Coordinates of C-alpha atoms in Angstrom, one line a residue:
Chain T
M10 CA -105.8 -130.7 126.3
N11 CA -103.5 -129.3 128.9
V12 CA -105.1 -126.2 130.3
K13 CA -102.0 -125.1 132.3
N14 CA -99.6 -124.9 129.4
I15 CA -102.1 -123.2 127.2
G16 CA -103.0 -120.8 129.9
I17 CA -99.4 -119.8 130.7
S18 CA -98.6 -119.4 127.0
F19 CA -101.7 -117.3 126.6
V20 CA -100.6 -114.9 129.4
I21 CA -97.1 -114.6 128.0
L22 CA -98.3 -114.0 124.4
F23 CA -100.9 -111.5 125.5
G24 CA -98.4 -109.6 127.6
F25 CA -96.0 -109.4 124.7
W26 CA -98.7 -108.2 122.4
L27 CA -99.6 -105.4 124.8
L28 CA -96.0 -104.4 125.4
L29 CA -95.4 -104.3 121.6
N30 CA -98.4 -102.1 120.9
G31 CA -98.0 -99.8 123.9
T32 CA -101.7 -98.7 123.6
F33 CA -104.8 -100.1 125.3
T34 CA -107.6 -99.4 122.9
T35 CA -110.5 -101.9 122.5
P36 CA -109.7 -103.3 119.0
I37 CA -106.1 -104.0 120.0
I38 CA -107.0 -105.8 123.2
V39 CA -109.7 -107.9 121.5
T40 CA -107.4 -108.9 118.6
G41 CA -104.7 -109.7 121.1
L42 CA -107.0 -111.9 123.2
I43 CA -108.3 -113.9 120.2
V44 CA -104.9 -114.4 118.5
S45 CA -103.0 -115.3 121.7
L46 CA -105.7 -117.8 122.6
I47 CA -105.7 -119.5 119.1
I48 CA -101.9 -119.8 118.8
P49 CA -101.3 -121.9 121.9
M50 CA -104.2 -124.1 121.1
F51 CA -102.6 -125.0 117.8
F52 CA -99.0 -125.1 118.8
C53 CA -99.0 -125.9 122.5
A54 CA -101.5 -128.7 122.7
R55 CA -98.8 -131.2 123.6
C56 CA -95.9 -129.1 124.9
D57 CA -94.8 -129.6 128.5
V58 CA -92.5 -126.6 128.9
F59 CA -94.5 -125.1 131.8
A60 CA -95.8 -128.3 133.3
D61 CA -93.6 -128.2 136.3
M62 CA -94.3 -124.6 137.1
R63 CA -96.3 -124.0 140.3
L64 CA -99.0 -121.4 140.4
T65 CA -99.3 -120.8 144.1
P66 CA -99.0 -117.2 145.6
K67 CA -95.7 -118.2 147.2
A68 CA -94.3 -119.1 143.8
F69 CA -95.3 -115.7 142.3
L70 CA -93.7 -113.9 145.3
Y71 CA -90.5 -115.9 144.8
T72 CA -90.4 -115.2 141.1
F73 CA -90.5 -111.5 142.0
I74 CA -87.8 -111.9 144.6
Y75 CA -85.7 -114.0 142.1
L76 CA -85.8 -111.2 139.6
F77 CA -84.4 -108.7 142.1
V78 CA -81.7 -111.2 143.4
F79 CA -80.8 -111.8 139.8
A80 CA -80.5 -108.1 138.9
F81 CA -78.3 -107.5 141.9
E82 CA -76.0 -110.4 141.0
L83 CA -75.8 -109.1 137.4
V84 CA -74.5 -105.7 138.6
K85 CA -72.1 -107.4 141.0
A86 CA -70.9 -109.6 138.2
N87 CA -70.1 -106.7 136.0
L88 CA -68.2 -104.7 138.7
D89 CA -66.2 -107.8 139.5
V90 CA -65.3 -108.5 135.9
T91 CA -64.5 -104.8 135.3
R92 CA -62.1 -104.9 138.2
R93 CA -60.3 -107.9 136.8
V94 CA -60.1 -106.4 133.3
I95 CA -58.7 -103.0 134.4
S96 CA -56.3 -104.3 136.9
P97 CA -52.8 -104.4 135.4
K98 CA -51.8 -107.7 136.9
L99 CA -54.9 -109.5 135.5
P100 CA -55.9 -111.3 138.7
I101 CA -57.5 -114.4 137.3
N102 CA -57.4 -118.0 138.6
P103 CA -59.6 -119.9 136.2
G104 CA -60.7 -123.5 136.3
I105 CA -63.6 -125.8 135.6
V106 CA -65.5 -127.0 138.7
K107 CA -68.3 -129.5 139.0
V108 CA -71.5 -128.6 140.9
K109 CA -74.6 -130.5 141.8
T110 CA -78.2 -129.3 141.5
K111 CA -81.3 -130.6 143.2
L112 CA -83.6 -129.2 140.6
K113 CA -85.4 -131.8 138.4
S114 CA -87.5 -129.7 136.0
K115 CA -85.8 -129.0 132.6
M116 CA -87.0 -125.4 132.6
A117 CA -85.7 -124.7 136.1
R118 CA -82.3 -126.2 135.1
M119 CA -82.2 -124.0 132.1
I120 CA -83.0 -120.9 134.1
L121 CA -80.4 -121.9 136.7
A122 CA -77.7 -122.4 134.0
N123 CA -78.5 -119.0 132.4
S124 CA -78.4 -117.3 135.7
I125 CA -75.1 -118.8 136.5
T126 CA -73.7 -117.6 133.2
L127 CA -74.7 -114.0 133.9
T128 CA -73.4 -113.8 137.4
P129 CA -70.0 -113.2 139.0
G130 CA -67.2 -114.9 137.2
T131 CA -69.0 -118.1 136.4
F132 CA -70.5 -119.7 133.3
T133 CA -72.0 -123.0 132.5
L134 CA -69.9 -125.1 130.2
A135 CA -71.9 -128.4 130.2
I136 CA -74.8 -130.1 131.9
E137 CA -74.8 -133.8 132.5
K138 CA -77.8 -135.1 134.4
K139 CA -77.7 -133.5 137.8
Y140 CA -74.2 -132.1 137.5
L141 CA -73.2 -128.8 136.0
Y142 CA -69.6 -128.1 134.8
I143 CA -68.8 -124.5 135.4
H144 CA -66.0 -122.3 134.3
W145 CA -65.0 -120.2 137.2
I146 CA -62.8 -117.2 136.6
D147 CA -61.5 -117.2 140.2
V148 CA -61.6 -120.7 141.7
Q149 CA -62.0 -120.5 145.4
D150 CA -62.8 -124.1 146.1
K151 CA -62.3 -127.2 144.0
D152 CA -64.5 -129.4 146.1
V153 CA -68.0 -130.3 144.6
E154 CA -69.9 -129.5 147.8
A155 CA -68.2 -126.2 148.5
A156 CA -68.5 -125.0 144.9
T157 CA -72.2 -125.9 144.9
K158 CA -72.7 -123.9 148.0
E159 CA -70.9 -120.9 146.6
I160 CA -72.4 -120.8 143.1
V161 CA -75.7 -122.7 142.9
Q162 CA -77.5 -122.3 146.2
K163 CA -78.3 -118.6 146.1
F164 CA -80.5 -119.2 143.0
E165 CA -81.6 -122.8 143.8
K166 CA -83.5 -121.9 146.9
Y167 CA -85.9 -119.7 144.9
L168 CA -86.2 -121.9 141.8
E169 CA -87.0 -124.9 144.1
V170 CA -90.1 -123.1 145.3
I171 CA -91.1 -121.9 141.8
Y172 CA -90.6 -125.2 140.0
G173 CA -90.4 -127.9 142.6
Chain B
M18 CA -88.3 -82.8 129.8
E19 CA -84.6 -81.8 129.9
I20 CA -83.8 -83.6 133.2
L21 CA -85.1 -87.0 131.9
K22 CA -83.0 -86.7 128.8
I23 CA -79.9 -86.0 130.9
I24 CA -80.5 -89.0 133.1
G25 CA -81.1 -91.1 130.0
A26 CA -77.9 -89.9 128.4
V27 CA -75.9 -90.7 131.6
I28 CA -77.3 -94.3 131.8
T29 CA -76.6 -94.8 128.1
L30 CA -73.1 -93.6 128.6
M31 CA -72.6 -96.1 131.4
G32 CA -73.8 -98.8 129.1
S33 CA -71.2 -97.7 126.5
I34 CA -68.5 -97.8 129.1
A35 CA -69.5 -101.4 130.1
L36 CA -69.4 -102.4 126.4
F37 CA -66.0 -100.8 126.0
L38 CA -64.6 -102.7 129.1
G39 CA -66.0 -105.9 127.6
A40 CA -64.1 -105.3 124.4
L41 CA -61.0 -104.6 126.5
G42 CA -61.5 -107.8 128.3
L43 CA -61.6 -109.7 125.0
V44 CA -58.1 -108.4 124.2
R45 CA -56.6 -109.0 127.6
M46 CA -57.9 -112.4 128.6
P47 CA -55.6 -115.4 128.0
D48 CA -57.9 -118.0 126.5
L49 CA -61.3 -118.4 124.8
Y50 CA -63.2 -119.4 128.0
N51 CA -62.1 -116.3 130.0
R52 CA -62.9 -114.1 126.9
I53 CA -66.4 -115.5 127.0
Q54 CA -66.6 -114.6 130.6
T55 CA -66.0 -110.9 129.9
G56 CA -67.8 -111.0 126.6
T57 CA -71.1 -112.3 127.9
K58 CA -71.4 -110.3 131.1
A59 CA -70.2 -107.0 129.8
S60 CA -72.3 -107.1 126.6
T61 CA -75.5 -108.1 128.5
F62 CA -75.0 -105.4 131.1
G63 CA -74.0 -102.8 128.5
T64 CA -76.9 -103.5 126.2
V65 CA -79.4 -103.5 129.1
L66 CA -78.1 -100.2 130.4
T67 CA -78.2 -98.6 127.0
L68 CA -81.8 -99.7 126.5
L69 CA -82.6 -98.5 130.0
G70 CA -81.2 -95.1 129.2
L71 CA -83.4 -95.0 126.0
I72 CA -86.5 -95.5 128.2
F73 CA -85.8 -92.1 129.9
I74 CA -85.2 -90.4 126.5
F75 CA -88.2 -91.9 124.7
P76 CA -90.8 -92.9 127.4
G77 CA -93.2 -94.1 124.7
W78 CA -91.0 -97.0 123.7
V79 CA -91.0 -98.6 127.2
G80 CA -92.8 -101.8 126.3
K81 CA -90.7 -102.5 123.2
L82 CA -87.5 -101.8 125.1
F83 CA -88.4 -104.2 127.9
I84 CA -89.0 -106.9 125.3
L85 CA -85.6 -106.2 123.8
M86 CA -84.0 -106.5 127.3
L87 CA -85.7 -109.8 127.9
F88 CA -84.5 -111.2 124.5
V89 CA -80.9 -110.1 125.1
G90 CA -81.1 -111.5 128.7
I91 CA -82.2 -114.9 127.4
S92 CA -80.2 -115.3 124.2
N93 CA -76.8 -114.0 125.4
P94 CA -76.2 -116.7 128.0
V95 CA -77.5 -119.4 125.8
S96 CA -75.3 -118.5 122.9
S97 CA -72.2 -118.1 125.0
H98 CA -72.9 -121.5 126.7
V99 CA -73.2 -123.2 123.2
L100 CA -70.0 -121.5 122.0
A101 CA -68.0 -122.6 125.1
R102 CA -69.4 -126.1 125.1
N103 CA -68.6 -126.8 121.4
A104 CA -65.2 -125.2 121.8
Y105 CA -64.5 -127.5 124.7
R106 CA -65.7 -130.6 122.7
Y107 CA -63.5 -129.7 119.8
G108 CA -60.5 -129.3 122.1
V109 CA -59.8 -125.6 122.3
P110 CA -57.0 -125.5 124.9
L111 CA -57.4 -123.9 128.4
S112 CA -54.8 -121.3 129.4
D113 CA -51.8 -122.1 131.5
K114 CA -53.3 -120.3 134.5
T115 CA -56.1 -122.9 134.8
T116 CA -56.0 -124.6 138.2
V117 CA -58.6 -127.4 137.9
D118 CA -60.5 -129.1 135.1
R119 CA -63.2 -131.4 136.5
L120 CA -64.8 -132.0 133.1
A121 CA -61.6 -133.5 131.7
E122 CA -61.3 -135.7 134.8
D123 CA -64.8 -137.0 134.3
I124 CA -64.4 -137.6 130.6
E125 CA -61.3 -139.7 131.5
N126 CA -63.2 -141.6 134.1
K127 CA -65.9 -142.4 131.5
E128 CA -68.6 -140.5 133.6
V129 CA -69.3 -138.1 130.7
E130 CA -69.3 -138.9 127.0
P131 CA -66.5 -137.0 125.3
V132 CA -68.7 -136.1 122.2
N133 CA -72.3 -135.4 122.8
N134 CA -74.5 -136.1 119.9
A135 CA -77.4 -134.0 121.2
L136 CA -75.8 -130.7 120.1

């Protein structure tokens, strides 16, 4: 039995159940508790999706900060792309750059790749071991180190704390 | 509440504008990869804004709308990544404006397998 995976799955399922129902009466809460405890016990007995997640207070705080950083970057991404689309000269300078990540956990890499896809002018084209190949709409630096600093590090410093 | 409905309508309108600009980007961009750039970002942002506006108009739906935003936020980048990756593997050309292509260099140097079986 891995208590950690089942526990996290339980919290997520129960949260979904409450959000979907929108009411907090006793029968709904009891049904939700029972069902969201049984499902992970059957289907998540051997999964290791959340195994690398840290459950310290600092990790929770950083998760919260990460959401805000991400929302801000998402808005910035859209203003940036909008500017390029509207501008008559179509100011793009695309290219595929290679960046390096320090993250080891699969889940953290997935979150990093998704975040890169949704933020200013970049999206993840391929992942090979510790390198990510990123299509950048406005290449500022072709060098691996410099591109890593520009694209990856603003997310990595938070994910490092959350996932290790 | 009239004022909440007006706020909601304004946010939903902003979402529609973002979606329209995404569509405009699809027409204007030179190649598939740049089209995915505008397509992913604008459609995620537009959908999230539209749903956010709906929260103000129908406050009772808040939980379900948050779940919808979460699903859009997770599935949109994943699907565009898979589209772009497979397009690249099948040799969809990059536009002439492209300045650098590290992935092609690494495939040439045998650092990356040209066709990945784990699709």
